[in-house]
Amino acid sequence: MAQYNVTAFRWSGTGYNAQYNTSYSAVIDDDDPYLNGPGDNNETVSINGGPSYVTGGSPYDIDVSFTDTSGNSHVETFYFFYVNNSWYFIPGPGSAFSVGATLGSYQSHTSTPTLYSTIVCFVRGTMIETDTGLTAVEDLRAGTLVRTSDGGFKPLRLSLSRKISATALRTNPKLAPVRIMAGALGNSLPQRDLLVSRQHRMLVSSKICERMFGQTDVLLAAHQLTELPGIFAEPGYGEVEYFHLVFDRHEVIYAEGAPTESFFPGPEAIKSMPRAARAELFAIFPQLKNWKDAPQPAFQIPPGKLQRKLVARHLKHNRPLL
């Protein structure tokens, strides 16, 4: 049984075009990472430390526009569930939606539940650069020295893995990896096809980055790159095993020769981890129990809207990402 600690908001009035100034601490106990609603007797939700209720009502994942507290506009997926005679919704992991944000208008929805946890990792078989040469990600161990973007080698502190069944992949295509074909990033990178999870971030280094963000290097989620040739969600994938690589701080390492991130243990990523994996992470990094001590990202991570804009500019001007 996995446990997920999330921030929830109570759906009130019409819900849309309303500012939300109150949040709730929700704990979800489940045997899978979905809000399945009726029929899932293994799924319970507790709000603000209260009694646990089995979720009811048909689950909905709804794409909604909203304005964050800085005035920036977004469209994201929110996860709606029904407990104790009230509807609540959960922003997705890493969402900019917080207390004080204003929910906008309905965009679309699905009653087929999607994943509400974060998977940021490499697929089994990915070759990682180490001090002894290329090593398959599944063969990395704590203490292995891995090449990082500062030109040195850093010791790996922890490797975590998770298998996703073929059935789960068929049910929810968002669990499937993104394939980055050899050379698709530019500069002949990656050297071989690279498979990573949708939320896994790749380093983009270009003059377009510098013009947009004042720095040449930023990190973009793999699924944001799928508008580009040779980068796409992998259809019909069988069982997949994902690997998290954890270092003392967030790093940019090299997978199939391409610069990409290690696991970033930010608050939302940690909250969405299964309880056993989270306990293992805290045993090595007890400081992460205090969210404000979470490491800073190795490079800037732009909001999703700006990530899409950056990709569009590279596509328009036919410029490589590296």
PDB file of N, CA, C and O in Angstrom, residues 170-213:
ATOM      1  N   ARG A 170      -1.351   0.438 -20.757  1.00  0.00           N
ATOM      2  CA  ARG A 170      -2.488   0.476 -21.691  1.00  0.00           C
ATOM      3  C   ARG A 170      -3.610   1.339 -21.121  1.00  0.00           C
ATOM      4  O   ARG A 170      -4.272   2.071 -21.846  1.00  0.00           O
ATOM      5  N   THR A 171      -3.822   1.226 -19.820  1.00  0.00           N
ATOM      6  CA  THR A 171      -4.882   1.998 -19.177  1.00  0.00           C
ATOM      7  C   THR A 171      -4.565   3.485 -19.173  1.00  0.00           C
ATOM      8  O   THR A 171      -5.436   4.327 -19.370  1.00  0.00           O
ATOM      9  N   ASN A 172      -3.308   3.806 -18.938  1.00  0.00           N
ATOM     10  CA  ASN A 172      -2.900   5.204 -18.846  1.00  0.00           C
ATOM     11  C   ASN A 172      -1.651   5.445 -19.675  1.00  0.00           C
ATOM     12  O   ASN A 172      -0.535   5.229 -19.209  1.00  0.00           O
ATOM     13  N   PRO A 173      -1.803   5.914 -20.902  1.00  0.00           N
ATOM     14  CA  PRO A 173      -0.644   6.148 -21.772  1.00  0.00           C
ATOM     15  C   PRO A 173       0.348   7.161 -21.214  1.00  0.00           C
ATOM     16  O   PRO A 173       1.499   7.178 -21.636  1.00  0.00           O
ATOM     17  N   LYS A 174      -0.084   7.994 -20.241  1.00  0.00           N
ATOM     18  CA  LYS A 174       0.838   8.976 -19.672  1.00  0.00           C
ATOM     19  C   LYS A 174       1.956   8.322 -18.868  1.00  0.00           C
ATOM     20  O   LYS A 174       2.937   8.976 -18.511  1.00  0.00           O
ATOM     21  N   LEU A 175       1.807   7.043 -18.552  1.00  0.00           N
ATOM     22  CA  LEU A 175       2.863   6.329 -17.852  1.00  0.00           C
ATOM     23  C   LEU A 175       3.964   5.864 -18.802  1.00  0.00           C
ATOM     24  O   LEU A 175       5.043   5.496 -18.360  1.00  0.00           O
ATOM     25  N   ALA A 176       3.666   5.857 -20.089  1.00  0.00           N
ATOM     26  CA  ALA A 176       4.638   5.366 -21.073  1.00  0.00           C
ATOM     27  C   ALA A 176       5.784   6.360 -21.225  1.00  0.00           C
ATOM     28  O   ALA A 176       5.618   7.563 -21.017  1.00  0.00           O
ATOM     29  N   PRO A 177       6.960   5.868 -21.584  1.00  0.00           N
ATOM     30  CA  PRO A 177       8.112   6.763 -21.731  1.00  0.00           C
ATOM     31  C   PRO A 177       8.038   7.596 -22.996  1.00  0.00           C
ATOM     32  O   PRO A 177       7.266   7.315 -23.910  1.00  0.00           O
ATOM     33  N   VAL A 178       8.857   8.633 -23.027  1.00  0.00           N
ATOM     34  CA  VAL A 178       9.075   9.438 -24.221  1.00  0.00           C
ATOM     35  C   VAL A 178      10.364   8.954 -24.874  1.00  0.00           C
ATOM     36  O   VAL A 178      11.371   8.745 -24.187  1.00  0.00           O
ATOM     37  N   ARG A 179      10.316   8.732 -26.182  1.00  0.00           N
ATOM     38  CA  ARG A 179      11.508   8.314 -26.910  1.00  0.00           C
ATOM     39  C   ARG A 179      12.134   9.539 -27.575  1.00  0.00           C
ATOM     40  O   ARG A 179      11.456  10.268 -28.328  1.00  0.00           O
ATOM     41  N   ILE A 180      13.408   9.763 -27.300  1.00  0.00           N
ATOM     42  CA  ILE A 180      14.190  10.812 -27.954  1.00  0.00           C
ATOM     43  C   ILE A 180      15.161  10.099 -28.880  1.00  0.00           C
ATOM     44  O   ILE A 180      16.124   9.467 -28.426  1.00  0.00           O
ATOM     45  N   MET A 181      14.890  10.153 -30.175  1.00  0.00           N
ATOM     46  CA  MET A 181      15.687   9.389 -31.123  1.00  0.00           C
ATOM     47  C   MET A 181      17.106   9.943 -31.232  1.00  0.00           C
ATOM     48  O   MET A 181      17.358  11.126 -30.951  1.00  0.00           O
ATOM     49  N   ALA A 182      18.026   9.076 -31.605  1.00  0.00           N
ATOM     50  CA  ALA A 182      19.432   9.474 -31.753  1.00  0.00           C
ATOM     51  C   ALA A 182      19.525  10.720 -32.634  1.00  0.00           C
ATOM     52  O   ALA A 182      18.949  10.771 -33.721  1.00  0.00           O
ATOM     53  N   GLY A 183      20.216  11.738 -32.114  1.00  0.00           N
ATOM     54  CA  GLY A 183      20.439  12.966 -32.865  1.00  0.00           C
ATOM     55  C   GLY A 183      19.324  13.987 -32.791  1.00  0.00           C
ATOM     56  O   GLY A 183      19.475  15.108 -33.299  1.00  0.00           O
ATOM     57  N   ALA A 184      18.184  13.659 -32.157  1.00  0.00           N
ATOM     58  CA  ALA A 184      17.021  14.552 -32.191  1.00  0.00           C
ATOM     59  C   ALA A 184      17.242  15.863 -31.440  1.00  0.00           C
ATOM     60  O   ALA A 184      16.562  16.855 -31.709  1.00  0.00           O
ATOM     61  N   LEU A 185      18.187  15.886 -30.497  1.00  0.00           N
ATOM     62  CA  LEU A 185      18.431  17.104 -29.723  1.00  0.00           C
ATOM     63  C   LEU A 185      19.423  18.036 -30.408  1.00  0.00           C
ATOM     64  O   LEU A 185      19.594  19.181 -29.995  1.00  0.00           O
ATOM     65  N   GLY A 186      20.083  17.523 -31.443  1.00  0.00           N
ATOM     66  CA  GLY A 186      21.117  18.299 -32.121  1.00  0.00           C
ATOM     67  C   GLY A 186      22.505  17.891 -31.665  1.00  0.00           C
ATOM     68  O   GLY A 186      22.680  17.201 -30.652  1.00  0.00           O
ATOM     69  N   ASN A 187      23.509  18.306 -32.443  1.00  0.00           N
ATOM     70  CA  ASN A 187      24.900  17.994 -32.104  1.00  0.00           C
ATOM     71  C   ASN A 187      25.108  16.483 -31.967  1.00  0.00           C
ATOM     72  O   ASN A 187      25.897  16.021 -31.139  1.00  0.00           O
ATOM     73  N   SER A 188      24.343  15.699 -32.770  1.00  0.00           N
ATOM     74  CA  SER A 188      24.414  14.226 -32.782  1.00  0.00           C
ATOM     75  C   SER A 188      24.041  13.599 -31.449  1.00  0.00           C
ATOM     76  O   SER A 188      24.490  12.496 -31.124  1.00  0.00           O
ATOM     77  N   LEU A 189      23.209  14.286 -30.660  1.00  0.00           N
ATOM     78  CA  LEU A 189      22.788  13.778 -29.361  1.00  0.00           C
ATOM     79  C   LEU A 189      21.271  13.605 -29.318  1.00  0.00           C
ATOM     80  O   LEU A 189      20.531  14.379 -29.932  1.00  0.00           O
ATOM     81  N   PRO A 190      20.812  12.578 -28.580  1.00  0.00           N
ATOM     82  CA  PRO A 190      21.617  11.566 -27.908  1.00  0.00           C
ATOM     83  C   PRO A 190      22.313  10.654 -28.925  1.00  0.00           C
ATOM     84  O   PRO A 190      21.931  10.615 -30.090  1.00  0.00           O
ATOM     85  N   GLN A 191      23.312   9.930 -28.439  1.00  0.00           N
ATOM     86  CA  GLN A 191      24.083   9.063 -29.340  1.00  0.00           C
ATOM     87  C   GLN A 191      23.292   7.826 -29.738  1.00  0.00           C
ATOM     88  O   GLN A 191      23.524   7.258 -30.810  1.00  0.00           O
ATOM     89  N   ARG A 192      22.387   7.377 -28.861  1.00  0.00           N
ATOM     90  CA  ARG A 192      21.433   6.306 -29.168  1.00  0.00           C
ATOM     91  C   ARG A 192      20.054   6.795 -28.745  1.00  0.00           C
ATOM     92  O   ARG A 192      19.937   7.791 -28.025  1.00  0.00           O
ATOM     93  N   ASP A 193      19.020   6.106 -29.171  1.00  0.00           N
ATOM     94  CA  ASP A 193      17.681   6.465 -28.708  1.00  0.00           C
ATOM     95  C   ASP A 193      17.662   6.458 -27.176  1.00  0.00           C
ATOM     96  O   ASP A 193      18.199   5.534 -26.537  1.00  0.00           O
ATOM     97  N   LEU A 194      17.043   7.474 -26.616  1.00  0.00           N
ATOM     98  CA  LEU A 194      16.964   7.639 -25.166  1.00  0.00           C
ATOM     99  C   LEU A 194      15.503   7.583 -24.742  1.00  0.00           C
ATOM    100  O   LEU A 194      14.658   8.267 -25.323  1.00  0.00           O
ATOM    101  N   LEU A 195      15.189   6.742 -23.746  1.00  0.00           N
ATOM    102  CA  LEU A 195      13.835   6.612 -23.226  1.00  0.00           C
ATOM    103  C   LEU A 195      13.793   7.113 -21.788  1.00  0.00           C
ATOM    104  O   LEU A 195      14.513   6.610 -20.918  1.00  0.00           O
ATOM    105  N   VAL A 196      12.945   8.121 -21.553  1.00  0.00           N
ATOM    106  CA  VAL A 196      12.781   8.687 -20.213  1.00  0.00           C
ATOM    107  C   VAL A 196      11.295   8.868 -19.943  1.00  0.00           C
ATOM    108  O   VAL A 196      10.465   8.831 -20.850  1.00  0.00           O
ATOM    109  N   SER A 197      10.943   9.092 -18.684  1.00  0.00           N
ATOM    110  CA  SER A 197       9.550   9.351 -18.342  1.00  0.00           C
ATOM    111  C   SER A 197       9.123  10.727 -18.845  1.00  0.00           C
ATOM    112  O   SER A 197       9.956  11.590 -19.154  1.00  0.00           O
ATOM    113  N   ARG A 198       7.816  10.938 -18.912  1.00  0.00           N
ATOM    114  CA  ARG A 198       7.271  12.183 -19.467  1.00  0.00           C
ATOM    115  C   ARG A 198       7.797  13.430 -18.750  1.00  0.00           C
ATOM    116  O   ARG A 198       8.075  14.445 -19.378  1.00  0.00           O
ATOM    117  N   GLN A 199       7.897  13.356 -17.428  1.00  0.00           N
ATOM    118  CA  GLN A 199       8.276  14.540 -16.650  1.00  0.00           C
ATOM    119  C   GLN A 199       9.784  14.708 -16.513  1.00  0.00           C
ATOM    120  O   GLN A 199      10.241  15.705 -15.946  1.00  0.00           O
ATOM    121  N   HIS A 200      10.545  13.744 -17.016  1.00  0.00           N
ATOM    122  CA  HIS A 200      12.000  13.834 -16.904  1.00  0.00           C
ATOM    123  C   HIS A 200      12.496  15.013 -17.743  1.00  0.00           C
ATOM    124  O   HIS A 200      12.097  15.203 -18.885  1.00  0.00           O
ATOM    125  N   ARG A 201      13.402  15.793 -17.170  1.00  0.00           N
ATOM    126  CA  ARG A 201      13.844  17.025 -17.827  1.00  0.00           C
ATOM    127  C   ARG A 201      15.182  16.831 -18.541  1.00  0.00           C
ATOM    128  O   ARG A 201      16.101  16.218 -18.012  1.00  0.00           O
ATOM    129  N   MET A 202      15.228  17.422 -19.726  1.00  0.00           N
ATOM    130  CA  MET A 202      16.437  17.426 -20.533  1.00  0.00           C
ATOM    131  C   MET A 202      17.013  18.839 -20.549  1.00  0.00           C
ATOM    132  O   MET A 202      16.276  19.825 -20.523  1.00  0.00           O
ATOM    133  N   LEU A 203      18.350  18.934 -20.609  1.00  0.00           N
ATOM    134  CA  LEU A 203      18.979  20.244 -20.697  1.00  0.00           C
ATOM    135  C   LEU A 203      18.877  20.776 -22.125  1.00  0.00           C
ATOM    136  O   LEU A 203      19.150  20.056 -23.090  1.00  0.00           O
ATOM    137  N   VAL A 204      18.453  22.009 -22.248  1.00  0.00           N
ATOM    138  CA  VAL A 204      18.434  22.718 -23.525  1.00  0.00           C
ATOM    139  C   VAL A 204      19.441  23.848 -23.426  1.00  0.00           C
ATOM    140  O   VAL A 204      19.438  24.606 -22.451  1.00  0.00           O
ATOM    141  N   SER A 205      20.316  23.944 -24.403  1.00  0.00           N
ATOM    142  CA  SER A 205      21.382  24.947 -24.381  1.00  0.00           C
ATOM    143  C   SER A 205      21.438  25.640 -25.738  1.00  0.00           C
ATOM    144  O   SER A 205      21.807  25.021 -26.738  1.00  0.00           O
ATOM    145  N   SER A 206      21.056  26.924 -25.782  1.00  0.00           N
ATOM    146  CA  SER A 206      20.986  27.612 -27.062  1.00  0.00           C
ATOM    147  C   SER A 206      20.938  29.123 -26.866  1.00  0.00           C
ATOM    148  O   SER A 206      20.694  29.620 -25.769  1.00  0.00           O
ATOM    149  N   LYS A 207      21.132  29.846 -27.962  1.00  0.00           N
ATOM    150  CA  LYS A 207      21.015  31.306 -27.940  1.00  0.00           C
ATOM    151  C   LYS A 207      19.565  31.725 -27.739  1.00  0.00           C
ATOM    152  O   LYS A 207      19.297  32.795 -27.182  1.00  0.00           O
ATOM    153  N   ILE A 208      18.627  30.892 -28.179  1.00  0.00           N
ATOM    154  CA  ILE A 208      17.218  31.196 -27.950  1.00  0.00           C
ATOM    155  C   ILE A 208      16.923  31.181 -26.456  1.00  0.00           C
ATOM    156  O   ILE A 208      16.212  32.050 -25.937  1.00  0.00           O
ATOM    157  N   CYS A 209      17.498  30.212 -25.731  1.00  0.00           N
ATOM    158  CA  CYS A 209      17.375  30.183 -24.264  1.00  0.00           C
ATOM    159  C   CYS A 209      17.907  31.479 -23.662  1.00  0.00           C
ATOM    160  O   CYS A 209      17.273  32.082 -22.784  1.00  0.00           O
ATOM    161  N   GLU A 210      19.069  31.895 -24.136  1.00  0.00           N
ATOM    162  CA  GLU A 210      19.702  33.094 -23.580  1.00  0.00           C
ATOM    163  C   GLU A 210      18.825  34.323 -23.807  1.00  0.00           C
ATOM    164  O   GLU A 210      18.682  35.165 -22.915  1.00  0.00           O
ATOM    165  N   ARG A 211      18.212  34.421 -24.986  1.00  0.00           N
ATOM    166  CA  ARG A 211      17.352  35.574 -25.258  1.00  0.00           C
ATOM    167  C   ARG A 211      16.089  35.543 -24.397  1.00  0.00           C
ATOM    168  O   ARG A 211      15.599  36.592 -23.963  1.00  0.00           O
ATOM    169  N   MET A 212      15.564  34.356 -24.153  1.00  0.00           N
ATOM    170  CA  MET A 212      14.318  34.261 -23.384  1.00  0.00           C
ATOM    171  C   MET A 212      14.530  34.356 -21.878  1.00  0.00           C
ATOM    172  O   MET A 212      13.712  34.942 -21.174  1.00  0.00           O
ATOM    173  N   PHE A 213      15.636  33.755 -21.384  1.00  0.00           N
ATOM    174  CA  PHE A 213      15.791  33.601 -19.941  1.00  0.00           C
ATOM    175  C   PHE A 213      17.049  34.257 -19.361  1.00  0.00           C
ATOM    176  O   PHE A 213      17.268  34.201 -18.155  1.00  0.00           O
TER     177      PHE A 213
END
